[in-house]
Amino acid sequence: MSAATLAHRMRQIRPSPTAEISVKVRALGAQGHAVINLGEGELDFPTPPHIAHAGIAAIEMGDTKYTAVPGTPALKQAIIAKFRRENDLRYEVAEVIAGAGAKQLIFNALLATVNPGDEVIIPAPYWVSYPDMVALAEGMPRVVACFERDGWKLQPEALEAAITARTRWVILNSPNNPTGAVYSAREMLALTQVLLRHPHVLVMADDIYEHTRYVADFVTPAALEPRLKARTLTVNGVSKAYSMTGWRIGYAAGPQWLVEAMQVLQSQSTSNASSISQAAAVAALEGGTGFMQDWLALLGQRRDRVLQMLARIDGLDGAPPEGAFYVFANCTALLGKTTPQGQRLDSDLDLANYLLDTAHVGTVHGSAFGAPGYLRIAYAVDMAVLDDACLRIEQACAALVARQAPSPTEQRLSPFGRS
Ligand code: PLP
């Protein structure tokens, strides 16, 4: 037996590039290198104590058995209250579901609805997992490029042009991973106007970074345009907002027929999310968000630190992100340069590998998010560590040697060099 005997569907997907970077970072660390990982999509803050203690209390009280597949009644009520309180969205019990991370819910929703050949519109830059999940469901990812000059936001004309009779879903992610773009009410309204004209299209609002933003505006399509609510799945979770990535709790709300189908899928795969984590998530959702102001203040300082570094490096540029905890830096001016070891950097992946291998700083290449020529720098690490990482990146970039003008011999050999 060998890998050749794996199922055909395994040819449709790759390992998550962000997870791969983490594996490389850990491997270098195990070899004794002091590696700094700016590739990871998680906050460094500990889970707030009132939430952690709710998890401990759940264990101590014997809350350690299977729960209902879509979540405990207490968690469902906390989710319903959250949507009402924070988003002015009203859902019934049968319209909400909790799972092992927002990732599982997005996966369940796509698998439950996408038929072979169905198209899913994914604005790029995108979260790395969307295209592969669509491919696993035998759908066709329809990637629509967004541009830095538009603040990385999907334009209504581009959305209109991408919709076909086979479009099943449009995935909207604000604040966005990797760019940090946050759609204003006006920008989102322009997209919902387009979607109203296409009643066969489902809308996935991935709001996982809702609480991590530096701008006041946050809008979610189902609340902004109530006529879309019956075909919108609003996905959220506690991973990013409450620094609970390891607890694995996400939740979603949408039409009952869809949520029920997601529940059936989940009942045949993982059953319920961890009972202990569900209890902690109730404490998170019911415990207030006051502490997030302090977190945002710290994140803002770290974001500024990365932007200062970029301003000093000739060849790396980035605008201040409006949310999430990433800077998406343009690195095209560094491509074509040569490393001190004599290797030419031909792509953003080459640059990310160079920074990892020589500066021992992990970042993620833009191509992983459907945007070649960029580098995602996650700055949710301690300021002293970030300072060290920024210095290392600066030094590594300063050591690159500019592209040499071709020698007369090369010019004669190159078909493009002959005059
Ligand atoms: N959506 C986006 C845009 C993300 O960046 C992530 C995680 O990085 C997720 C969803 C999944 O979050 P989780 O499964 O931890 O809830």
CSV table of C-alpha atoms and ligand atoms in Angstrom, one decimal:
chain,number,residue,atom,x,y,z
A,1,MET,CA,0.0,0.0,0.0
A,2,SER,CA,1.1,3.5,-0.7
A,3,ALA,CA,-0.1,7.0,-1.0
A,4,ALA,CA,-1.2,6.1,-4.6
A,5,THR,CA,-4.1,4.2,-3.1
A,6,LEU,CA,-5.5,7.3,-1.4
A,7,ALA,CA,-9.0,8.4,-2.4
A,8,HIS,CA,-9.2,10.7,-5.5
A,9,ARG,CA,-10.5,13.5,-3.4
A,10,MET,CA,-7.1,13.8,-1.7
A,11,ARG,CA,-5.8,15.2,-5.1
A,12,GLN,CA,-8.2,18.1,-4.8
A,13,ILE,CA,-6.7,19.5,-1.6
A,14,ARG,CA,-3.4,20.6,-0.1
A,15,PRO,CA,-2.4,20.8,3.6
A,16,SER,CA,-3.2,24.3,5.0
A,17,PRO,CA,-0.2,26.5,4.1
A,18,THR,CA,-0.4,28.3,7.5
A,19,ALA,CA,-0.3,24.9,9.3
A,20,GLU,CA,2.7,23.9,7.1
A,21,ILE,CA,4.6,27.1,8.2
A,22,SER,CA,3.9,26.2,11.8
A,23,VAL,CA,5.3,22.7,11.3
A,24,LYS,CA,8.5,24.2,9.7
A,25,VAL,CA,8.8,26.7,12.6
A,26,ARG,CA,8.5,23.9,15.2
A,27,ALA,CA,11.0,21.8,13.3
A,28,LEU,CA,13.5,24.7,13.3
A,29,GLY,CA,12.8,25.3,16.9
A,30,ALA,CA,13.4,21.6,17.7
A,31,GLN,CA,16.8,22.0,16.0
A,32,GLY,CA,17.7,24.6,18.6
A,33,HIS,CA,17.0,27.8,16.5
A,34,ALA,CA,15.3,30.7,18.2
A,35,VAL,CA,12.4,31.0,15.7
A,36,ILE,CA,9.7,33.7,15.9
A,37,ASN,CA,6.4,32.7,14.3
A,38,LEU,CA,4.6,35.6,12.7
A,39,GLY,CA,2.7,33.2,10.6
A,40,GLU,CA,0.1,32.0,13.1
A,41,GLY,CA,-3.5,33.2,13.1
A,42,GLU,CA,-4.0,33.5,16.8
A,43,LEU,CA,-3.7,35.9,19.6
A,44,ASP,CA,-0.9,35.4,22.2
A,45,PHE,CA,-3.1,36.5,25.1
A,46,PRO,CA,-4.2,33.8,27.5
A,47,THR,CA,-7.9,32.9,27.5
A,48,PRO,CA,-9.5,35.3,30.1
A,49,PRO,CA,-9.6,33.7,33.6
A,50,HIS,CA,-13.4,33.8,34.0
A,51,ILE,CA,-13.7,31.7,30.8
A,52,ALA,CA,-10.9,29.3,31.6
A,53,HIS,CA,-12.5,28.7,35.1
A,54,ALA,CA,-15.8,27.9,33.5
A,55,GLY,CA,-14.1,25.1,31.6
A,56,ILE,CA,-12.4,23.9,34.8
A,57,ALA,CA,-15.8,24.0,36.6
A,58,ALA,CA,-17.4,22.0,33.8
A,59,ILE,CA,-14.9,19.2,34.3
A,60,GLU,CA,-15.3,19.3,38.1
A,61,MET,CA,-19.1,19.2,37.8
A,62,GLY,CA,-18.9,16.2,35.5
A,63,ASP,CA,-20.0,18.1,32.5
A,64,THR,CA,-18.0,15.6,30.5
A,65,LYS,CA,-20.5,13.6,28.4
A,66,TYR,CA,-21.9,13.8,24.9
A,67,THR,CA,-24.2,16.8,24.4
A,68,ALA,CA,-26.8,17.5,21.8
A,69,VAL,CA,-25.1,17.6,18.3
A,70,PRO,CA,-25.7,21.3,17.7
A,71,GLY,CA,-24.7,22.4,21.2
A,72,THR,CA,-26.0,22.5,24.7
A,73,PRO,CA,-29.3,24.5,25.3
A,74,ALA,CA,-27.2,27.0,27.4
A,75,LEU,CA,-24.7,27.6,24.6
A,76,LYS,CA,-27.5,27.9,22.0
A,77,GLN,CA,-29.2,30.5,24.2
A,78,ALA,CA,-25.9,32.4,24.6
A,79,ILE,CA,-25.4,32.4,20.9
A,80,ILE,CA,-28.9,33.6,20.2
A,81,ALA,CA,-28.5,36.4,22.8
A,82,LYS,CA,-25.1,37.4,21.3
A,83,PHE,CA,-26.6,37.8,17.8
A,84,ARG,CA,-29.5,39.8,19.2
A,85,ARG,CA,-27.3,42.0,21.5
A,86,GLU,CA,-24.4,42.7,19.2
A,87,ASN,CA,-25.8,42.3,15.7
A,88,ASP,CA,-29.5,43.0,16.1
A,89,LEU,CA,-30.2,39.6,14.5
A,90,ARG,CA,-33.0,37.4,15.8
A,91,TYR,CA,-32.7,33.6,15.5
A,92,GLU,CA,-34.7,30.7,16.8
A,93,VAL,CA,-33.2,27.7,18.6
A,94,ALA,CA,-33.4,25.6,15.5
A,95,GLU,CA,-31.5,28.2,13.5
A,96,VAL,CA,-28.2,28.1,15.4
A,97,ILE,CA,-25.5,25.4,15.7
A,98,ALA,CA,-22.2,25.2,17.5
A,99,GLY,CA,-19.3,23.1,16.2
A,100,ALA,CA,-15.6,22.5,16.6
A,101,GLY,CA,-14.5,25.9,15.4
A,102,ALA,CA,-16.0,28.2,12.7
A,103,LYS,CA,-13.9,26.0,10.3
A,104,GLN,CA,-16.1,23.0,10.9
A,105,LEU,CA,-19.3,25.0,10.4
A,106,ILE,CA,-18.1,26.4,7.1
A,107,PHE,CA,-17.0,23.0,6.0
A,108,ASN,CA,-20.4,21.5,7.0
A,109,ALA,CA,-22.3,24.2,5.2
A,110,LEU,CA,-20.4,23.8,2.0
A,111,LEU,CA,-20.5,20.0,2.1
A,112,ALA,CA,-24.2,20.1,2.8
A,113,THR,CA,-25.1,22.3,-0.2
A,114,VAL,CA,-22.5,22.2,-3.0
A,115,ASN,CA,-23.1,19.8,-5.8
A,116,PRO,CA,-20.4,18.8,-8.3
A,117,GLY,CA,-19.7,21.7,-10.6
A,118,ASP,CA,-21.5,24.3,-8.4
A,119,GLU,CA,-19.6,27.6,-8.2
A,120,VAL,CA,-18.6,29.3,-5.0
A,121,ILE,CA,-17.5,32.9,-5.3
A,122,ILE,CA,-14.4,33.6,-3.1
A,123,PRO,CA,-13.0,37.1,-3.1
A,124,ALA,CA,-9.2,37.1,-3.1
A,125,PRO,CA,-7.2,37.6,-0.9
A,126,TYR,CA,-9.0,34.8,1.0
A,127,TRP,CA,-8.7,32.6,4.0
A,128,VAL,CA,-6.6,29.7,2.9
A,129,SER,CA,-9.2,27.0,3.6
A,130,TYR,CA,-12.2,28.3,1.5
A,131,PRO,CA,-11.0,27.0,-1.9
A,132,ASP,CA,-9.9,23.6,-0.6
A,133,MET,CA,-13.2,23.1,1.2
A,134,VAL,CA,-15.1,23.9,-1.9
A,135,ALA,CA,-12.9,21.5,-3.9
A,136,LEU,CA,-13.6,18.8,-1.4
A,137,ALA,CA,-17.3,19.3,-1.9
A,138,GLU,CA,-16.6,18.9,-5.6
A,139,GLY,CA,-17.5,22.5,-6.3
A,140,MET,CA,-15.6,25.1,-8.3
A,141,PRO,CA,-14.0,27.9,-6.4
A,142,ARG,CA,-14.6,31.0,-8.4
A,143,VAL,CA,-11.9,33.3,-7.2
A,144,VAL,CA,-12.5,37.0,-7.8
A,145,ALA,CA,-9.5,39.3,-7.4
A,146,CYS,CA,-9.7,42.3,-5.2
A,147,PHE,CA,-7.1,45.0,-5.3
A,148,GLU,CA,-5.0,47.0,-2.9
A,149,ARG,CA,-6.2,50.3,-4.5
A,150,ASP,CA,-9.8,49.4,-3.5
A,151,GLY,CA,-8.7,48.7,0.1
A,152,TRP,CA,-8.8,45.0,-0.9
A,153,LYS,CA,-12.6,45.1,-1.0
A,154,LEU,CA,-14.8,43.2,-3.4
A,155,GLN,CA,-16.4,45.7,-5.8
A,156,PRO,CA,-20.1,45.3,-6.7
A,157,GLU,CA,-19.4,45.2,-10.4
A,158,ALA,CA,-16.9,42.4,-9.9
A,159,LEU,CA,-19.4,40.4,-7.8
A,160,GLU,CA,-22.1,41.0,-10.4
A,161,ALA,CA,-19.8,39.8,-13.2
A,162,ALA,CA,-18.9,36.6,-11.3
A,163,ILE,CA,-22.4,35.4,-10.6
A,164,THR,CA,-23.7,32.7,-12.9
A,165,ALA,CA,-26.6,30.3,-12.9
A,166,ARG,CA,-24.3,27.8,-11.2
A,167,THR,CA,-23.3,30.1,-8.3
A,168,ARG,CA,-24.2,28.4,-5.0
A,169,TRP,CA,-22.5,30.7,-2.5
A,170,VAL,CA,-20.7,34.0,-2.1
A,171,ILE,CA,-18.3,34.0,0.8
A,172,LEU,CA,-17.8,37.4,2.5
A,173,ASN,CA,-15.2,37.8,5.2
A,174,SER,CA,-15.0,41.1,7.1
A,175,PRO,CA,-12.7,41.9,8.9
A,176,ASN,CA,-10.7,40.0,6.4
A,177,ASN,CA,-7.9,37.5,6.8
A,178,PRO,CA,-5.3,38.2,5.5
A,179,THR,CA,-5.7,41.9,4.6
A,180,GLY,CA,-7.6,43.3,7.6
A,181,ALA,CA,-10.1,45.0,5.3
A,182,VAL,CA,-13.4,45.9,7.1
A,183,TYR,CA,-16.4,46.7,4.9
A,184,SER,CA,-18.3,49.8,5.8
A,185,ALA,CA,-22.1,49.8,5.8
A,186,ARG,CA,-22.0,51.6,2.5
A,187,GLU,CA,-19.6,49.1,0.9
A,188,MET,CA,-21.5,46.1,2.2
A,189,LEU,CA,-24.8,47.6,1.1
A,190,ALA,CA,-23.5,47.9,-2.5
A,191,LEU,CA,-22.8,44.1,-2.4
A,192,THR,CA,-26.1,43.2,-0.8
A,193,GLN,CA,-27.9,45.2,-3.6
A,194,VAL,CA,-26.2,42.9,-6.1
A,195,LEU,CA,-27.1,39.8,-4.1
A,196,LEU,CA,-30.8,40.8,-3.9
A,197,ARG,CA,-30.9,40.5,-7.7
A,198,HIS,CA,-29.8,36.9,-7.6
A,199,PRO,CA,-32.1,34.9,-5.3
A,200,HIS,CA,-30.5,31.6,-6.0
A,201,VAL,CA,-27.2,32.6,-4.3
A,202,LEU,CA,-26.5,31.7,-0.7
A,203,VAL,CA,-24.4,34.2,1.4
A,204,MET,CA,-21.8,33.1,3.8
A,205,ALA,CA,-20.8,35.9,6.2
A,206,ASP,CA,-17.6,34.8,8.0
A,207,ASP,CA,-17.5,37.3,10.9
A,208,ILE,CA,-14.8,35.5,12.9
A,209,TYR,CA,-12.7,38.7,13.3
A,210,GLU,CA,-15.8,40.9,14.3
A,211,HIS,CA,-14.3,42.0,17.5
A,212,THR,CA,-10.8,42.6,16.3
A,213,ARG,CA,-11.0,45.9,14.5
A,214,TYR,CA,-9.7,49.5,14.7
A,215,VAL,CA,-12.7,51.1,12.9
A,216,ALA,CA,-16.1,51.7,14.5
A,217,ASP,CA,-18.1,50.2,11.6
A,218,PHE,CA,-19.0,46.5,11.6
A,219,VAL,CA,-21.8,45.2,9.5
A,220,THR,CA,-23.0,41.8,8.7
A,221,PRO,CA,-25.1,41.2,5.6
A,222,ALA,CA,-28.1,39.5,7.2
A,223,ALA,CA,-28.6,42.4,9.6
A,224,LEU,CA,-27.9,45.1,7.0
A,225,GLU,CA,-30.3,43.7,4.4
A,226,PRO,CA,-33.0,41.6,6.2
A,227,ARG,CA,-34.3,40.4,2.8
A,228,LEU,CA,-31.1,38.3,2.6
A,229,LYS,CA,-31.4,36.8,6.0
A,230,ALA,CA,-33.3,33.7,4.8
A,231,ARG,CA,-30.4,32.7,2.6
A,232,THR,CA,-27.5,33.9,4.7
A,233,LEU,CA,-25.3,31.8,7.1
A,234,THR,CA,-23.7,34.0,9.6
A,235,VAL,CA,-20.5,32.3,11.0
A,236,ASN,CA,-18.7,33.4,14.1
A,237,GLY,CA,-16.8,31.9,17.0
A,238,VAL,CA,-14.8,32.4,20.1
A,239,SER,CA,-11.3,31.6,18.7
A,240,LYS,CA,-10.2,35.1,17.8
A,241,ALA,CA,-12.4,37.3,19.9
A,242,TYR,CA,-11.7,35.6,23.2
A,243,SER,CA,-8.3,34.1,22.4
A,244,MET,CA,-9.7,30.5,22.5
A,245,THR,CA,-8.3,29.0,19.4
A,246,GLY,CA,-7.5,25.7,21.1
A,247,TRP,CA,-10.9,25.3,22.7
A,248,ARG,CA,-12.4,24.8,19.2
A,249,ILE,CA,-15.8,26.4,19.4
A,250,GLY,CA,-17.4,28.1,16.5
A,251,TYR,CA,-21.1,28.8,15.8
A,252,ALA,CA,-23.4,29.8,13.0
A,253,ALA,CA,-26.9,30.9,12.4
A,254,GLY,CA,-29.0,30.7,9.3
A,255,PRO,CA,-32.2,29.2,7.8
A,256,GLN,CA,-33.5,26.1,9.6
A,257,TRP,CA,-33.2,23.8,6.5
A,258,LEU,CA,-29.5,24.6,6.2
A,259,VAL,CA,-28.7,24.4,9.9
A,260,GLU,CA,-30.5,21.0,10.1
A,261,ALA,CA,-28.5,19.7,7.2
A,262,MET,CA,-25.2,20.9,8.9
A,263,GLN,CA,-26.4,19.1,12.0
A,264,VAL,CA,-27.0,15.8,10.2
A,265,LEU,CA,-23.4,16.0,8.7
A,266,GLN,CA,-21.9,16.8,12.1
A,267,SER,CA,-23.9,13.9,13.7
A,268,GLN,CA,-22.1,11.6,11.4
A,269,SER,CA,-18.6,13.0,11.9
A,270,THR,CA,-17.7,14.7,15.2
A,271,SER,CA,-21.0,14.7,17.0
A,272,ASN,CA,-20.9,17.6,19.4
A,273,ALA,CA,-18.1,20.1,20.1
A,274,SER,CA,-16.3,19.4,23.5
A,275,SER,CA,-18.8,19.7,26.4
A,276,ILE,CA,-16.1,21.5,28.4
A,277,SER,CA,-15.3,24.0,25.7
A,278,GLN,CA,-19.0,24.6,25.2
A,279,ALA,CA,-19.4,25.5,28.9
A,280,ALA,CA,-16.4,27.9,28.6
A,281,ALA,CA,-17.9,29.5,25.4
A,282,VAL,CA,-21.1,30.2,27.4
A,283,ALA,CA,-19.0,32.1,29.9
A,284,ALA,CA,-17.2,33.9,27.1
A,285,LEU,CA,-20.4,35.0,25.3
A,286,GLU,CA,-22.2,36.0,28.5
A,287,GLY,CA,-19.2,37.5,30.3
A,288,GLY,CA,-18.9,40.9,28.5
A,289,THR,CA,-16.3,42.2,26.1
A,290,GLY,CA,-14.8,45.0,28.3
A,291,PHE,CA,-11.3,43.4,28.3
A,292,MET,CA,-11.1,43.6,24.5
A,293,GLN,CA,-10.4,47.3,24.7
A,294,ASP,CA,-7.0,46.6,26.4
A,295,TRP,CA,-6.3,43.9,23.9
A,296,LEU,CA,-7.0,46.2,21.0
A,297,ALA,CA,-4.8,48.9,22.4
A,298,LEU,CA,-1.9,46.5,22.6
A,299,LEU,CA,-2.6,45.1,19.1
A,300,GLY,CA,-2.7,48.7,17.8
A,301,GLN,CA,0.8,49.3,19.1
A,302,ARG,CA,2.1,46.1,17.6
A,303,ARG,CA,0.4,46.9,14.3
A,304,ASP,CA,2.2,50.3,14.3
A,305,ARG,CA,5.5,48.6,15.1
A,306,VAL,CA,5.2,46.4,12.0
A,307,LEU,CA,4.2,49.5,9.9
A,308,GLN,CA,7.3,51.4,11.2
A,309,MET,CA,9.5,48.5,10.1
A,310,LEU,CA,7.9,48.4,6.7
A,311,ALA,CA,8.5,52.1,6.3
A,312,ARG,CA,12.2,51.5,6.9
A,313,ILE,CA,12.6,48.6,4.4
A,314,ASP,CA,13.1,49.5,0.8
A,315,GLY,CA,10.9,47.0,-1.0
A,316,LEU,CA,8.2,46.1,1.5
A,317,ASP,CA,5.1,48.3,1.7
A,318,GLY,CA,1.9,48.0,3.7
A,319,ALA,CA,-1.1,50.2,4.5
A,320,PRO,CA,-2.6,50.2,8.1
A,321,PRO,CA,-5.1,47.4,8.3
A,322,GLU,CA,-8.6,48.2,9.6
A,323,GLY,CA,-9.0,44.9,11.5
A,324,ALA,CA,-7.8,41.4,12.3
A,325,PHE,CA,-4.2,41.1,13.4
A,326,TYR,CA,-2.2,40.9,10.2
A,327,VAL,CA,-0.3,43.3,7.9
A,328,PHE,CA,-0.5,42.3,4.3
A,329,ALA,CA,2.7,43.7,2.8
A,330,ASN,CA,3.5,44.2,-0.8
A,331,CYS,CA,6.9,42.6,-1.5
A,332,THR,CA,7.1,42.8,-5.3
A,333,ALA,CA,10.0,45.2,-5.2
A,334,LEU,CA,12.1,42.6,-3.4
A,335,LEU,CA,11.5,39.9,-5.9
A,336,GLY,CA,14.3,39.4,-8.4
A,337,LYS,CA,16.9,40.3,-5.7
A,338,THR,CA,19.5,37.8,-4.6
A,339,THR,CA,20.2,36.4,-1.2
A,340,PRO,CA,23.8,36.5,0.4
A,341,GLN,CA,23.8,32.7,-0.4
A,342,GLY,CA,23.3,33.5,-4.1
A,343,GLN,CA,19.7,32.4,-4.4
A,344,ARG,CA,17.4,34.6,-6.5
A,345,LEU,CA,14.0,35.4,-4.9
A,346,ASP,CA,11.6,34.7,-7.7
A,347,SER,CA,8.4,34.6,-5.7
A,348,ASP,CA,6.7,35.6,-2.4
A,349,LEU,CA,7.2,31.9,-1.3
A,350,ASP,CA,11.0,32.3,-1.9
A,351,LEU,CA,11.0,35.4,0.2
A,352,ALA,CA,9.0,33.7,3.1
A,353,ASN,CA,11.4,30.8,3.0
A,354,TYR,CA,14.4,33.1,3.0
A,355,LEU,CA,13.1,34.9,6.0
A,356,LEU,CA,12.4,31.6,7.8
A,357,ASP,CA,15.7,29.9,6.9
A,358,THR,CA,18.0,32.9,7.5
A,359,ALA,CA,16.2,35.3,9.9
A,360,HIS,CA,14.3,32.5,11.6
A,361,VAL,CA,11.0,34.5,11.3
A,362,GLY,CA,7.9,32.7,10.0
A,363,THR,CA,5.5,34.7,7.8
A,364,VAL,CA,3.0,33.5,5.2
A,365,HIS,CA,3.4,34.1,1.4
A,366,GLY,CA,0.6,36.0,-0.3
A,367,SER,CA,0.1,33.2,-2.9
A,368,ALA,CA,-1.4,31.1,-0.1
A,369,PHE,CA,-4.2,33.6,0.1
A,370,GLY,CA,-4.6,33.9,-3.7
A,371,ALA,CA,-2.5,37.1,-3.8
A,372,PRO,CA,1.1,36.6,-5.2
A,373,GLY,CA,3.6,39.3,-4.4
A,374,TYR,CA,2.5,39.8,-0.8
A,375,LEU,CA,3.6,38.6,2.6
A,376,ARG,CA,1.2,38.2,5.6
A,377,ILE,CA,2.8,39.3,8.9
A,378,ALA,CA,0.8,38.3,12.0
A,379,TYR,CA,1.6,40.7,14.8
A,380,ALA,CA,-0.3,39.1,17.7
A,381,VAL,CA,3.0,38.4,19.6
A,382,ASP,CA,4.6,40.1,22.6
A,383,MET,CA,6.1,43.5,21.7
A,384,ALA,CA,9.7,42.5,22.7
A,385,VAL,CA,9.4,39.4,20.5
A,386,LEU,CA,7.9,41.5,17.7
A,387,ASP,CA,10.8,44.0,18.0
A,388,ASP,CA,13.3,41.2,17.6
A,389,ALA,CA,11.4,39.8,14.6
A,390,CYS,CA,11.2,43.2,12.9
A,391,LEU,CA,14.9,43.8,13.4
A,392,ARG,CA,15.7,40.4,11.9
A,393,ILE,CA,13.4,41.0,8.9
A,394,GLU,CA,15.0,44.4,8.3
A,395,GLN,CA,18.5,42.9,8.4
A,396,ALA,CA,17.6,40.1,6.2
A,397,CYS,CA,16.0,42.5,3.6
A,398,ALA,CA,19.0,44.8,3.8
A,399,ALA,CA,21.3,41.8,3.0
A,400,LEU,CA,19.5,41.2,-0.3
A,401,VAL,CA,21.5,42.2,-3.3
A,402,ALA,CA,19.8,44.1,-6.1
A,403,ARG,CA,19.3,42.5,-9.4
A,404,GLN,CA,22.4,42.9,-11.5
A,405,ALA,CA,22.2,44.4,-14.9
A,406,PRO,CA,22.8,41.5,-17.3
A,407,SER,CA,26.4,41.2,-18.4
A,408,PRO,CA,27.2,41.8,-22.2
A,409,THR,CA,27.6,38.0,-22.6
A,410,GLU,CA,24.1,37.4,-21.0
A,411,GLN,CA,22.6,40.1,-23.2
A,412,ARG,CA,24.0,38.3,-26.3
A,413,LEU,CA,22.6,35.0,-25.1
A,414,SER,CA,19.2,36.3,-24.1
A,415,PRO,CA,16.7,36.4,-27.0
A,416,PHE,CA,15.2,39.6,-25.4
A,417,GLY,CA,18.7,41.2,-24.9
A,418,ARG,CA,19.5,41.5,-28.6
A,419,SER,CA,19.1,45.0,-30.0
B,1,PLP,N1,-12.5,32.1,9.1
B,1,PLP,C1,-11.3,32.8,9.0
B,1,PLP,C2,-11.3,34.0,8.1
B,1,PLP,C3,-10.2,32.5,9.7
B,1,PLP,O1,-9.0,33.2,9.6
B,1,PLP,C4,-10.2,31.3,10.6
B,1,PLP,C5,-9.0,30.9,11.3
B,1,PLP,O2,-7.9,31.3,11.1
B,1,PLP,C6,-11.4,30.6,10.7
B,1,PLP,C7,-12.5,31.1,9.9
B,1,PLP,C8,-11.6,29.4,11.6
B,1,PLP,O3,-11.6,29.8,12.9
B,1,PLP,P1,-11.9,28.6,14.0
B,1,PLP,O4,-12.1,27.3,13.4
B,1,PLP,O5,-10.7,28.7,15.0
B,1,PLP,O6,-13.2,29.1,14.7
